C-alpha positions as a Python dict, from the first residue, in 0.01 Angstrom:
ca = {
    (1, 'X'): (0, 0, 0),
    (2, 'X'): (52, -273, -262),
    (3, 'X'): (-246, -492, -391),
    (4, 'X'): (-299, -794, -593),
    (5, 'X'): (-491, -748, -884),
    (6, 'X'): (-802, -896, -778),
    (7, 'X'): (-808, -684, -438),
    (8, 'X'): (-769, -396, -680),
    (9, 'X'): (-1060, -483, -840),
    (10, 'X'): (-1276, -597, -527),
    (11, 'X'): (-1217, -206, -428),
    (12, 'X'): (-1334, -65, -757),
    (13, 'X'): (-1606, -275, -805),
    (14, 'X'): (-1776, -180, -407),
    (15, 'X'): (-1738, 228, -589),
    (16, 'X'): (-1938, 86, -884),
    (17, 'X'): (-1603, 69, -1140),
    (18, 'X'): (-1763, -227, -1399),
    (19, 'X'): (-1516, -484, -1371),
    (20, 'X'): (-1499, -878, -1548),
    (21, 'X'): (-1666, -1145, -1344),
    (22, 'X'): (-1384, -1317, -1163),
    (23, 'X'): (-1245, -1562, -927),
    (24, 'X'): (-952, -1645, -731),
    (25, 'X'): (-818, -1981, -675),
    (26, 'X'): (-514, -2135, -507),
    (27, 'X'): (-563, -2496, -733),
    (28, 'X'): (-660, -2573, -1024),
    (29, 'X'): (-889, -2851, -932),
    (30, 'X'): (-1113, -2549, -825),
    (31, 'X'): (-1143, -2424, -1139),
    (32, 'X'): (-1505, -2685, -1145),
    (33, 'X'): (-1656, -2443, -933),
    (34, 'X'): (-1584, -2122, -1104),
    (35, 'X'): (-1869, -2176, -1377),
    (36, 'X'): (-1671, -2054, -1664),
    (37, 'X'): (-1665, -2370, -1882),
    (38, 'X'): (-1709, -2340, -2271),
    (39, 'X'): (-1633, -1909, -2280),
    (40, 'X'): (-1296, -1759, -2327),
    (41, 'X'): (-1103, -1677, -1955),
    (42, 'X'): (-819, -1512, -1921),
    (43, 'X'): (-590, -1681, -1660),
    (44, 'X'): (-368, -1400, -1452),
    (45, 'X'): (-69, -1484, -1232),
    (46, 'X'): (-157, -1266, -893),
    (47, 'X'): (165, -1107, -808),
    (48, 'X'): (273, -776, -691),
    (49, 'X'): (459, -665, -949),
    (50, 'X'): (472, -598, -1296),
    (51, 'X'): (537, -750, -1629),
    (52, 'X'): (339, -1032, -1609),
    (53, 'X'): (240, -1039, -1991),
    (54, 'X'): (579, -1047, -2081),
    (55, 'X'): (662, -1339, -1826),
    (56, 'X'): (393, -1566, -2008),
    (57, 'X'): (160, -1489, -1695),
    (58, 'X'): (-73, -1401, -1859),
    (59, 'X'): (-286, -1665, -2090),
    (60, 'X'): (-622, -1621, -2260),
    (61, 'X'): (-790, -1953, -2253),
    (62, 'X'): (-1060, -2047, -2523),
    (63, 'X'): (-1129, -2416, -2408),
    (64, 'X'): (-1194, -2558, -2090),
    (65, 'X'): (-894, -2825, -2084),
    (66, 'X'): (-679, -2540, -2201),
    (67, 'X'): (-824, -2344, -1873),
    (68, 'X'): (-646, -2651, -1619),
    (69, 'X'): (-323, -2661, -1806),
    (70, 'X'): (-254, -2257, -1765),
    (71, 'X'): (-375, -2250, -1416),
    (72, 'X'): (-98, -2550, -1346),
    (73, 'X'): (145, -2426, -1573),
    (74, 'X'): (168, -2076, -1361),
    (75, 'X'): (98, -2170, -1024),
    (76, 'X'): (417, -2236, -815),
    (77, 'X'): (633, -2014, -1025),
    (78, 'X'): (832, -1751, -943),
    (79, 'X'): (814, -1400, -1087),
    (80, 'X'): (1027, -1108, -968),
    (81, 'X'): (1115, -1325, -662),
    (82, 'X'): (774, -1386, -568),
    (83, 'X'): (614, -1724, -548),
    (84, 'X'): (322, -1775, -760),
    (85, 'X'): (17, -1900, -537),
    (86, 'X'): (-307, -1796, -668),
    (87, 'X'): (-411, -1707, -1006),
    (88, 'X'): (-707, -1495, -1103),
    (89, 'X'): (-947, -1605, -1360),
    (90, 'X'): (-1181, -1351, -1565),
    (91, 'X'): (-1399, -1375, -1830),
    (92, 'X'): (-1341, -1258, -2144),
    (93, 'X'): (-1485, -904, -2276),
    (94, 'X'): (-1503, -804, -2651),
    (95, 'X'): (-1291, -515, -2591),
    (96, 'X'): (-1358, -269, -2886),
    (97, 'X'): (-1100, 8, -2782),
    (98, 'X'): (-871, 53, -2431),
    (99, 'X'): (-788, 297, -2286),
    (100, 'X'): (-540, 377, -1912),
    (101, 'X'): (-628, 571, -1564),
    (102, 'X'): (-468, 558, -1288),
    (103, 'X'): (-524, 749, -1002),
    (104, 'X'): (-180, 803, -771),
    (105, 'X'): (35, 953, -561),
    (106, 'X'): (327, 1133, -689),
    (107, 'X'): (570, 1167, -409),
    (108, 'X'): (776, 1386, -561),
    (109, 'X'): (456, 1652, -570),
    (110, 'X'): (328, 1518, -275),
    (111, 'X'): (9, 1499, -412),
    (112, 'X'): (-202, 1282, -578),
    (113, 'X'): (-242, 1230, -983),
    (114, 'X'): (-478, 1142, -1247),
    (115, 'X'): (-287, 993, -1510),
    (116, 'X'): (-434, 923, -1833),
    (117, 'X'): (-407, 783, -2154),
    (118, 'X'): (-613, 725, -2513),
    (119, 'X'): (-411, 419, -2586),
    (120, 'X'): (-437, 78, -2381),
    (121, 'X'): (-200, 66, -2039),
    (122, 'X'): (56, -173, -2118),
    (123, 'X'): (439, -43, -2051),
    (124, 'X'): (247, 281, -1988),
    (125, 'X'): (626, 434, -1877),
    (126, 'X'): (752, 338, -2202),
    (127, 'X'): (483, 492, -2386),
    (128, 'X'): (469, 817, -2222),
    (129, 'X'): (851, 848, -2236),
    (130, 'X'): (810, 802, -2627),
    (131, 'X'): (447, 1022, -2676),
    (132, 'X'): (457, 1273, -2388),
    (133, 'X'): (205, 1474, -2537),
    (134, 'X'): (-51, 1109, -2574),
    (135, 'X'): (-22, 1092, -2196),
    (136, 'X'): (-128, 1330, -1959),
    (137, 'X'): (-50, 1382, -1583),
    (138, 'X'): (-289, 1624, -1383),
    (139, 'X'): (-210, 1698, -1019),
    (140, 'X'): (-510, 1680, -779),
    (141, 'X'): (-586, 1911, -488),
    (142, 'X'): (-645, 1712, -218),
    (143, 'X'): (-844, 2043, -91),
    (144, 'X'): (-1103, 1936, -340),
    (145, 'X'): (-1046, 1638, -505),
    (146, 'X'): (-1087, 1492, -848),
    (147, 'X'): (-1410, 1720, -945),
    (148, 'X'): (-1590, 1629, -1256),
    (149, 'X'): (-1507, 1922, -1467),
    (150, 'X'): (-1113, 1860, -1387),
    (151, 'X'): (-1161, 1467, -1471),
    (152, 'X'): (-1351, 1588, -1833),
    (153, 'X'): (-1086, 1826, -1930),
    (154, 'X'): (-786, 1558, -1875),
    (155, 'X'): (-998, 1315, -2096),
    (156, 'X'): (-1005, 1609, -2348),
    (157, 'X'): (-690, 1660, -2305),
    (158, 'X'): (-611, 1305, -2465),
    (159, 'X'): (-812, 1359, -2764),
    (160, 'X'): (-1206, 1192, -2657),
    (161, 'X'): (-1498, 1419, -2630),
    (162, 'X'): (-1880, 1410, -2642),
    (163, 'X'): (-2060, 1075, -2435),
    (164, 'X'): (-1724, 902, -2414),
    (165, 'X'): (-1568, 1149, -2234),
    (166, 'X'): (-1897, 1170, -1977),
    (167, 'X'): (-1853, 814, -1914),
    (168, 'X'): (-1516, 772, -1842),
    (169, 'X'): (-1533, 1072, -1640),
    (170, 'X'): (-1779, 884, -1423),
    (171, 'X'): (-1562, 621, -1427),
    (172, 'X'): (-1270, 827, -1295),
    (173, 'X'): (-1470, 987, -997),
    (174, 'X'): (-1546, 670, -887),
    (175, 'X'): (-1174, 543, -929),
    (176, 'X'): (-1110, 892, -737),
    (177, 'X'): (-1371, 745, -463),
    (178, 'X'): (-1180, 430, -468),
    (179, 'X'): (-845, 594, -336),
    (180, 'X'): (-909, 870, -117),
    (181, 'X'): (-1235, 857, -29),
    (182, 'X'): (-1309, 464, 126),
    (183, 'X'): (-1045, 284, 360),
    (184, 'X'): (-926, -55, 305),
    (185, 'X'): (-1105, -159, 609),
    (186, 'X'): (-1447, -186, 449),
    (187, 'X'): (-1333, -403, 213),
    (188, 'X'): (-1096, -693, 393),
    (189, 'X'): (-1241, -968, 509),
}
């Protein structure tokens, strides 16, 4: 199943994942009703692929009249053969450090995978082809699931410990919630 970003997000945010306040518009005259005037927004083409960064898709936005401008500048494009039509718009965090998790399925296992990483997400593929050892991939019985122990010693694994690695272990059971445990009918409208 493929999702746009902000689908992603509606999914881990009803399992309790913190996420940035957002919304989701189509033009950018309804940017007005978004209440995000005078704080910085980051502007994110809503496509399903990847690369977006790269592509200039991706825009932070630290004045209002700069928010119009990116919303019109990356509507109607094209990325990856996909027309641009809605874009999401989030409010900026003070991010200290970032870190990636991903919870997947491998088909070649034919199971699913935690995947994690110490060091932020983007061109994940690239990175763990360069740092193997800064990335790691645990399988997941589907028997069981992602159990708390399992999600603590993959976060180990990567180098955190102590409260950290309690939190983001929470964090990961609930991403685990997110994909096997709740069906995309509770969320659609």
């Amino acid at each position: 199943m493929k999702l746009y970003e902000f689908e992603g997000k509606q999914l881990l945010k009803a399992v309790g994942v913190p996420v940035p306040e957002s919304a989701v518009v189509e033009r950018a005259e309804e940017i007005g009703q978004m209440g995000l005037g005078g704080e910085t927004v980051c502007v994110k083409a809503q496509v399903l692929s990847g690369k977006r960064g790269k592509a200039g898709l991706v825009t932070l936005c630290y004045a209002p009249g700069d928010l119009k401008s990116a919303v019109e500048k990356i509507l109607g494009k094209e990325h990856n053969g996909e027309k641009i039509q809605k874009v999401l718009l989030e409010r900026g965090l003070n991010i200290k450090e970032e870190h990636y998790a991903c919870v997947t399925y491998d088909t070649l296992t034919r199971s699913p995978v935690l995947i994690f990483s110490a060091q932020g997400g983007v061109d994940i593929e690239e990175y763990k082809t360069a740092h193997p050892d800064k990335v790691v991939v645990q399988p997941i019985d589907l028997n069981f699931g992602l159990q708390p122990w399992l999600a603590r010693q993959v976060i180990q694994k990567a180098g955190i410990s102590g409260i950290k690695m309690m939190k983001l272990a929470e964090v990961m059971a609930r991403m685990w919630n997110c994909t096997w445990v709740i069906s995309p009918t509770t969320w659609r409208t």
